[in-house]
Amino acid sequence: MTILALNSYAAGRWVAPSGRLTDLKSAIDGRVVARLGAELDFAAMTAHARSVGGPALRAMTFHQRAAMLKGLAQYLNERREALYELSYDTGATKTDSMIDIDGGIGTMFVYASKGRRELPDDVIYVEPGIEQFGKTGSFLGQHVATSLQGVAVHINAFNFPVWGMLEKLSPTLLAGVPAIVKPASATAWLAEAAFRMMIESGLLPEGAVQFVAGSTGDLIDRLGSQDVVSFTGSAATAGMLRGNRNLLDNAVRFVAEQDSLNATILGPDAAPGTPEFDTFVREVHREMTAKAGQKCTAIRRILVPAAHREAVIAAICEKLAKTPVGDPRAEGTRMGALASLAQREDVLEKARMIGTEARCVYGADGFAPAGVDVAAGAFVSPMLFACDDPDGAEKVHSVEAFGPVSTVMAYRDLDHATTLANRGAGSLVASVFTHDPAVARQVVIASGAFHGRLYFANRDTGKEATGHGSPLPHLVHGGPGRAGGGEEMGGIRGVMHYMQRTAIQASPDLLSAITKSFVKGSTPLAKDVHPFRMTFGELEIGHTLETATREVTLADIEQFADFTGDNFYAHMDEEAAKANPFFPGRVAHGYLILSFAAGLFVDPAPGPVLANYGLDNLRFTKPVSPGDTLKVRLTAKEKTLRNPGHGEVRWDVAVTNQDGEQVATYELLTMNAV
């Protein structure tokens, strides 16, 4: 079989391995699969990223970057089968590979969608909320975010060579920052294949991504204040990197996601025979065997009510005994190998340490994976331990065997359970299986500070439940303490790790110009033509319409009440309304005010406005009494192109009375033809 020579991709060209080469071996049979070794000019690579890749990405809007991500995801999605085949030699089954490969591609799709829906068609991200520092509103403040002008160095773990790469690249590229990717060597051939596909797609601007197949050399020493290091792996390696003098001196951003001793809690209400008990056992089994337990989110500590400990152990052991372990290519195999022989030795050593405090109730004896040479491959038996003294134990709360190894511990009550869960000193995730809302709330209060994610499952979550060990791109992935203290993904939060938040202080006019959003107090654009007669492209931010007036009569209020059925006393009963401290007497319905406002500003003839599809931030700020007169000020606030045919316009709507007092304010959303 051909041995793959893994190339690096540096400064726009592929670089063949050279110098001292490292053999990468199949986790199944130990044969050499690939070789790597890089002698790279990291000064040239970082310069290329900063001077070529960064400017090219920053010239693109968020929407253009999102479209690029979507194209990349589609390109990879069409070529998954080739990646699956390469993945088998990492020890992964087809199901494991789908978690890695499909999961990574899916994450890229999610970021493409979020970039399109939640970010502007611009290069500046504007955080909501304007601060007014004086009475007149002539000096304002707001936070914006702009792309860092450096390079992101991604150091990835061996267990998810594709997902680990794509979940970091997606928010980084969406932020407009170039990246240098360093995969873990043990499974680097799979990462290189996926990376090569991205380059071959032709969708990325030159310098947007580079790839290191081998050592990072002096790369970390060449980073500065505009750069980011995003790391996934062991606490020991993270600690070594954090302590780098150059990173400390330049305050280089460091995002760490480390392995952790994640816990799962069987709720006090989840007795044998309940749906929660059955779901719990299935989830523990899945987390022990998926990716052969090589997941940073895998369940390491199983916390159960003392009364149900033996039932839990028996149920898990029964499922483990029915789990075929062997060649991941073979039909019927449910658990493959660890990623390498070195990893196998590490897992066995850590299991021996755990075994000094806990009894092994399943595993090791007579282990014989099907269809493989157990000595040549990196196979281990699933191992379940039972700890009889979880309070006095230390290693079960501090030693992680990064494989199919987990420990059952009994708790007395829920306070005891959360105390044990928190003994992990910070984890990526803890799960709770309960149908009792009070249990769920108590766990959040007691343990939320110790875990990056809390996953609750019961009979109601059904087939939509994603699982204890599945981080989602929509939610943060990371955790405090042992888990690294960092966050990845989390939707647009993940993008912000690669951007600089800056406080802007300026006049309303300057703030409007900076943010491309109309700010109250800025100079409106008064034009002869009605703004609803303007196409999306013709409409300018700040285009303002001052309407005529309309009186609100008692007859209007009563007719609206009769027509809608809204006979709330504030509109229909004078004495009752006066007794309410908020009203001077009978007042107009809020939605009557909205209806009259629309009647004042809408241009009725067919034109560029295609649809009104909602409003945001509605507030009724002052009651409207019979005899009051309404007037509307309509201003084009923001524009967002949605597709080649139409764009979204956000309008600022202010409704005032005859005294110039604001009675209602909201933001109207319309779709306008381009």
PDB file of N, CA, C and O in Angstrom, residues 342-386:
ATOM      1  N   ALA A 342       0.853   4.343  21.222  1.00  0.00           N
ATOM      2  CA  ALA A 342       1.230   5.197  22.354  1.00  0.00           C
ATOM      3  C   ALA A 342      -0.001   5.592  23.153  1.00  0.00           C
ATOM      4  O   ALA A 342       0.035   5.637  24.396  1.00  0.00           O
ATOM      5  N   GLN A 343      -1.092   5.854  22.446  1.00  0.00           N
ATOM      6  CA  GLN A 343      -2.325   6.205  23.131  1.00  0.00           C
ATOM      7  C   GLN A 343      -2.858   5.014  23.931  1.00  0.00           C
ATOM      8  O   GLN A 343      -3.364   5.175  25.042  1.00  0.00           O
ATOM      9  N   ARG A 344      -2.717   3.817  23.372  1.00  0.00           N
ATOM     10  CA  ARG A 344      -3.163   2.624  24.095  1.00  0.00           C
ATOM     11  C   ARG A 344      -2.392   2.461  25.397  1.00  0.00           C
ATOM     12  O   ARG A 344      -2.980   2.192  26.458  1.00  0.00           O
ATOM     13  N   GLU A 345      -1.083   2.648  25.325  1.00  0.00           N
ATOM     14  CA  GLU A 345      -0.284   2.495  26.539  1.00  0.00           C
ATOM     15  C   GLU A 345      -0.646   3.551  27.578  1.00  0.00           C
ATOM     16  O   GLU A 345      -0.678   3.275  28.782  1.00  0.00           O
ATOM     17  N   ASP A 346      -0.927   4.760  27.119  1.00  0.00           N
ATOM     18  CA  ASP A 346      -1.310   5.825  28.046  1.00  0.00           C
ATOM     19  C   ASP A 346      -2.637   5.498  28.718  1.00  0.00           C
ATOM     20  O   ASP A 346      -2.788   5.689  29.936  1.00  0.00           O
ATOM     21  N   VAL A 347      -3.608   5.006  27.947  1.00  0.00           N
ATOM     22  CA  VAL A 347      -4.916   4.664  28.513  1.00  0.00           C
ATOM     23  C   VAL A 347      -4.779   3.544  29.536  1.00  0.00           C
ATOM     24  O   VAL A 347      -5.361   3.592  30.629  1.00  0.00           O
ATOM     25  N   LEU A 348      -4.003   2.512  29.209  1.00  0.00           N
ATOM     26  CA  LEU A 348      -3.841   1.395  30.138  1.00  0.00           C
ATOM     27  C   LEU A 348      -3.148   1.842  31.422  1.00  0.00           C
ATOM     28  O   LEU A 348      -3.506   1.398  32.520  1.00  0.00           O
ATOM     29  N   GLU A 349      -2.170   2.729  31.293  1.00  0.00           N
ATOM     30  CA  GLU A 349      -1.488   3.235  32.477  1.00  0.00           C
ATOM     31  C   GLU A 349      -2.439   4.056  33.347  1.00  0.00           C
ATOM     32  O   GLU A 349      -2.466   3.900  34.581  1.00  0.00           O
ATOM     33  N   LYS A 350      -3.226   4.914  32.743  1.00  0.00           N
ATOM     34  CA  LYS A 350      -4.176   5.724  33.507  1.00  0.00           C
ATOM     35  C   LYS A 350      -5.261   4.842  34.133  1.00  0.00           C
ATOM     36  O   LYS A 350      -5.720   5.106  35.254  1.00  0.00           O
ATOM     37  N   ALA A 351      -5.664   3.794  33.420  1.00  0.00           N
ATOM     38  CA  ALA A 351      -6.658   2.869  33.983  1.00  0.00           C
ATOM     39  C   ALA A 351      -6.090   2.168  35.217  1.00  0.00           C
ATOM     40  O   ALA A 351      -6.809   1.931  36.203  1.00  0.00           O
ATOM     41  N   ARG A 352      -4.817   1.817  35.173  1.00  0.00           N
ATOM     42  CA  ARG A 352      -4.196   1.201  36.349  1.00  0.00           C
ATOM     43  C   ARG A 352      -4.199   2.163  37.530  1.00  0.00           C
ATOM     44  O   ARG A 352      -4.421   1.750  38.684  1.00  0.00           O
ATOM     45  N   MET A 353      -3.995   3.435  37.280  1.00  0.00           N
ATOM     46  CA  MET A 353      -4.022   4.421  38.361  1.00  0.00           C
ATOM     47  C   MET A 353      -5.422   4.530  38.957  1.00  0.00           C
ATOM     48  O   MET A 353      -5.586   4.565  40.180  1.00  0.00           O
ATOM     49  N   ILE A 354      -6.429   4.582  38.091  1.00  0.00           N
ATOM     50  CA  ILE A 354      -7.814   4.631  38.575  1.00  0.00           C
ATOM     51  C   ILE A 354      -8.123   3.367  39.371  1.00  0.00           C
ATOM     52  O   ILE A 354      -8.835   3.393  40.388  1.00  0.00           O
ATOM     53  N   GLY A 355      -7.547   2.245  38.922  1.00  0.00           N
ATOM     54  CA  GLY A 355      -7.790   0.968  39.587  1.00  0.00           C
ATOM     55  C   GLY A 355      -7.254   0.882  40.997  1.00  0.00           C
ATOM     56  O   GLY A 355      -7.607  -0.043  41.738  1.00  0.00           O
ATOM     57  N   THR A 356      -6.415   1.832  41.408  1.00  0.00           N
ATOM     58  CA  THR A 356      -5.957   1.844  42.801  1.00  0.00           C
ATOM     59  C   THR A 356      -7.032   2.364  43.747  1.00  0.00           C
ATOM     60  O   THR A 356      -6.912   2.198  44.966  1.00  0.00           O
ATOM     61  N   GLU A 357      -8.078   2.993  43.192  1.00  0.00           N
ATOM     62  CA  GLU A 357      -9.162   3.538  44.032  1.00  0.00           C
ATOM     63  C   GLU A 357     -10.527   2.958  43.685  1.00  0.00           C
ATOM     64  O   GLU A 357     -11.509   3.263  44.360  1.00  0.00           O
ATOM     65  N   ALA A 358     -10.591   2.167  42.629  1.00  0.00           N
ATOM     66  CA  ALA A 358     -11.882   1.657  42.179  1.00  0.00           C
ATOM     67  C   ALA A 358     -11.740   0.227  41.671  1.00  0.00           C
ATOM     68  O   ALA A 358     -10.664  -0.187  41.217  1.00  0.00           O
ATOM     69  N   ARG A 359     -12.826  -0.537  41.761  1.00  0.00           N
ATOM     70  CA  ARG A 359     -12.852  -1.917  41.290  1.00  0.00           C
ATOM     71  C   ARG A 359     -13.213  -1.956  39.809  1.00  0.00           C
ATOM     72  O   ARG A 359     -14.137  -1.275  39.380  1.00  0.00           O
ATOM     73  N   CYS A 360     -12.512  -2.754  39.032  1.00  0.00           N
ATOM     74  CA  CYS A 360     -12.873  -2.937  37.632  1.00  0.00           C
ATOM     75  C   CYS A 360     -14.010  -3.956  37.569  1.00  0.00           C
ATOM     76  O   CYS A 360     -13.835  -5.123  37.948  1.00  0.00           O
ATOM     77  N   VAL A 361     -15.168  -3.522  37.119  1.00  0.00           N
ATOM     78  CA  VAL A 361     -16.335  -4.412  37.060  1.00  0.00           C
ATOM     79  C   VAL A 361     -16.614  -4.896  35.643  1.00  0.00           C
ATOM     80  O   VAL A 361     -17.457  -5.769  35.433  1.00  0.00           O
ATOM     81  N   TYR A 362     -15.907  -4.316  34.676  1.00  0.00           N
ATOM     82  CA  TYR A 362     -16.003  -4.832  33.305  1.00  0.00           C
ATOM     83  C   TYR A 362     -14.736  -4.468  32.557  1.00  0.00           C
ATOM     84  O   TYR A 362     -14.259  -3.328  32.624  1.00  0.00           O
ATOM     85  N   GLY A 363     -14.188  -5.454  31.806  1.00  0.00           N
ATOM     86  CA  GLY A 363     -13.089  -5.138  30.907  1.00  0.00           C
ATOM     87  C   GLY A 363     -11.865  -5.980  31.098  1.00  0.00           C
ATOM     88  O   GLY A 363     -11.714  -6.704  32.090  1.00  0.00           O
ATOM     89  N   ALA A 364     -10.996  -5.860  30.140  1.00  0.00           N
ATOM     90  CA  ALA A 364      -9.646  -6.437  30.144  1.00  0.00           C
ATOM     91  C   ALA A 364      -9.644  -7.958  29.984  1.00  0.00           C
ATOM     92  O   ALA A 364      -9.101  -8.476  29.008  1.00  0.00           O
ATOM     93  N   ASP A 365     -10.215  -8.713  30.895  1.00  0.00           N
ATOM     94  CA  ASP A 365     -10.097 -10.167  30.878  1.00  0.00           C
ATOM     95  C   ASP A 365     -10.662 -10.767  29.594  1.00  0.00           C
ATOM     96  O   ASP A 365     -11.822 -10.547  29.235  1.00  0.00           O
ATOM     97  N   GLY A 366      -9.811 -11.543  28.923  1.00  0.00           N
ATOM     98  CA  GLY A 366     -10.258 -12.254  27.732  1.00  0.00           C
ATOM     99  C   GLY A 366     -10.565 -11.371  26.546  1.00  0.00           C
ATOM    100  O   GLY A 366     -11.257 -11.806  25.611  1.00  0.00           O
ATOM    101  N   PHE A 367     -10.051 -10.140  26.529  1.00  0.00           N
ATOM    102  CA  PHE A 367     -10.370  -9.217  25.434  1.00  0.00           C
ATOM    103  C   PHE A 367      -9.758  -9.713  24.132  1.00  0.00           C
ATOM    104  O   PHE A 367      -8.554  -9.966  24.056  1.00  0.00           O
ATOM    105  N   ALA A 368     -10.587  -9.844  23.103  1.00  0.00           N
ATOM    106  CA  ALA A 368     -10.118 -10.328  21.801  1.00  0.00           C
ATOM    107  C   ALA A 368     -10.914  -9.644  20.704  1.00  0.00           C
ATOM    108  O   ALA A 368     -11.977 -10.123  20.305  1.00  0.00           O
ATOM    109  N   PRO A 369     -10.428  -8.495  20.203  1.00  0.00           N
ATOM    110  CA  PRO A 369     -11.140  -7.808  19.126  1.00  0.00           C
ATOM    111  C   PRO A 369     -11.212  -8.679  17.877  1.00  0.00           C
ATOM    112  O   PRO A 369     -10.288  -9.440  17.582  1.00  0.00           O
ATOM    113  N   ALA A 370     -12.305  -8.534  17.154  1.00  0.00           N
ATOM    114  CA  ALA A 370     -12.570  -9.407  16.016  1.00  0.00           C
ATOM    115  C   ALA A 370     -11.776  -8.987  14.785  1.00  0.00           C
ATOM    116  O   ALA A 370     -11.741  -7.812  14.428  1.00  0.00           O
ATOM    117  N   GLY A 371     -11.144  -9.985  14.144  1.00  0.00           N
ATOM    118  CA  GLY A 371     -10.545  -9.776  12.830  1.00  0.00           C
ATOM    119  C   GLY A 371      -9.261  -8.982  12.816  1.00  0.00           C
ATOM    120  O   GLY A 371      -8.854  -8.512  11.754  1.00  0.00           O
ATOM    121  N   VAL A 372      -8.594  -8.825  13.956  1.00  0.00           N
ATOM    122  CA  VAL A 372      -7.361  -8.036  13.990  1.00  0.00           C
ATOM    123  C   VAL A 372      -6.349  -8.708  14.900  1.00  0.00           C
ATOM    124  O   VAL A 372      -6.684  -9.561  15.733  1.00  0.00           O
ATOM    125  N   ASP A 373      -5.107  -8.294  14.740  1.00  0.00           N
ATOM    126  CA  ASP A 373      -4.032  -8.730  15.626  1.00  0.00           C
ATOM    127  C   ASP A 373      -3.995  -7.764  16.802  1.00  0.00           C
ATOM    128  O   ASP A 373      -3.607  -6.603  16.657  1.00  0.00           O
ATOM    129  N   VAL A 374      -4.394  -8.243  17.965  1.00  0.00           N
ATOM    130  CA  VAL A 374      -4.509  -7.361  19.120  1.00  0.00           C
ATOM    131  C   VAL A 374      -3.165  -6.753  19.503  1.00  0.00           C
ATOM    132  O   VAL A 374      -3.098  -5.648  20.058  1.00  0.00           O
ATOM    133  N   ALA A 375      -2.096  -7.424  19.180  1.00  0.00           N
ATOM    134  CA  ALA A 375      -0.777  -6.890  19.519  1.00  0.00           C
ATOM    135  C   ALA A 375      -0.350  -5.779  18.572  1.00  0.00           C
ATOM    136  O   ALA A 375       0.356  -4.848  18.966  1.00  0.00           O
ATOM    137  N   ALA A 376      -0.783  -5.851  17.311  1.00  0.00           N
ATOM    138  CA  ALA A 376      -0.368  -4.865  16.316  1.00  0.00           C
ATOM    139  C   ALA A 376      -1.226  -3.614  16.339  1.00  0.00           C
ATOM    140  O   ALA A 376      -0.752  -2.509  16.062  1.00  0.00           O
ATOM    141  N   GLY A 377      -2.493  -3.765  16.648  1.00  0.00           N
ATOM    142  CA  GLY A 377      -3.406  -2.628  16.630  1.00  0.00           C
ATOM    143  C   GLY A 377      -3.544  -1.972  17.988  1.00  0.00           C
ATOM    144  O   GLY A 377      -3.162  -2.529  19.017  1.00  0.00           O
ATOM    145  N   ALA A 378      -4.126  -0.786  17.994  1.00  0.00           N
ATOM    146  CA  ALA A 378      -4.259  -0.006  19.236  1.00  0.00           C
ATOM    147  C   ALA A 378      -5.632  -0.239  19.876  1.00  0.00           C
ATOM    148  O   ALA A 378      -6.366   0.700  20.170  1.00  0.00           O
ATOM    149  N   PHE A 379      -5.955  -1.495  20.097  1.00  0.00           N
ATOM    150  CA  PHE A 379      -7.265  -1.844  20.632  1.00  0.00           C
ATOM    151  C   PHE A 379      -7.185  -2.028  22.143  1.00  0.00           C
ATOM    152  O   PHE A 379      -6.218  -2.585  22.671  1.00  0.00           O
ATOM    153  N   VAL A 380      -8.210  -1.557  22.838  1.00  0.00           N
ATOM    154  CA  VAL A 380      -8.363  -1.824  24.269  1.00  0.00           C
ATOM    155  C   VAL A 380      -9.812  -2.187  24.539  1.00  0.00           C
ATOM    156  O   VAL A 380     -10.722  -1.792  23.805  1.00  0.00           O
ATOM    157  N   SER A 381     -10.008  -2.919  25.582  1.00  0.00           N
ATOM    158  CA  SER A 381     -11.360  -3.266  26.005  1.00  0.00           C
ATOM    159  C   SER A 381     -12.014  -2.073  26.685  1.00  0.00           C
ATOM    160  O   SER A 381     -11.338  -1.307  27.383  1.00  0.00           O
ATOM    161  N   PRO A 382     -13.330  -1.894  26.505  1.00  0.00           N
ATOM    162  CA  PRO A 382     -14.024  -0.929  27.376  1.00  0.00           C
ATOM    163  C   PRO A 382     -13.827  -1.349  28.826  1.00  0.00           C
ATOM    164  O   PRO A 382     -13.851  -2.546  29.139  1.00  0.00           O
ATOM    165  N   MET A 383     -13.609  -0.382  29.692  1.00  0.00           N
ATOM    166  CA  MET A 383     -13.379  -0.670  31.107  1.00  0.00           C
ATOM    167  C   MET A 383     -14.297   0.181  31.974  1.00  0.00           C
ATOM    168  O   MET A 383     -14.285   1.412  31.872  1.00  0.00           O
ATOM    169  N   LEU A 384     -15.076  -0.507  32.797  1.00  0.00           N
ATOM    170  CA  LEU A 384     -15.968   0.173  33.734  1.00  0.00           C
ATOM    171  C   LEU A 384     -15.480  -0.103  35.143  1.00  0.00           C
ATOM    172  O   LEU A 384     -15.285  -1.264  35.533  1.00  0.00           O
ATOM    173  N   PHE A 385     -15.286   0.968  35.906  1.00  0.00           N
ATOM    174  CA  PHE A 385     -14.853   0.854  37.290  1.00  0.00           C
ATOM    175  C   PHE A 385     -15.988   1.272  38.220  1.00  0.00           C
ATOM    176  O   PHE A 385     -16.891   2.032  37.831  1.00  0.00           O
ATOM    177  N   ALA A 386     -15.916   0.781  39.461  1.00  0.00           N
ATOM    178  CA  ALA A 386     -16.853   1.207  40.507  1.00  0.00           C
ATOM    179  C   ALA A 386     -16.030   1.688  41.697  1.00  0.00           C
ATOM    180  O   ALA A 386     -15.191   0.941  42.213  1.00  0.00           O
TER     181      ALA A 386
END
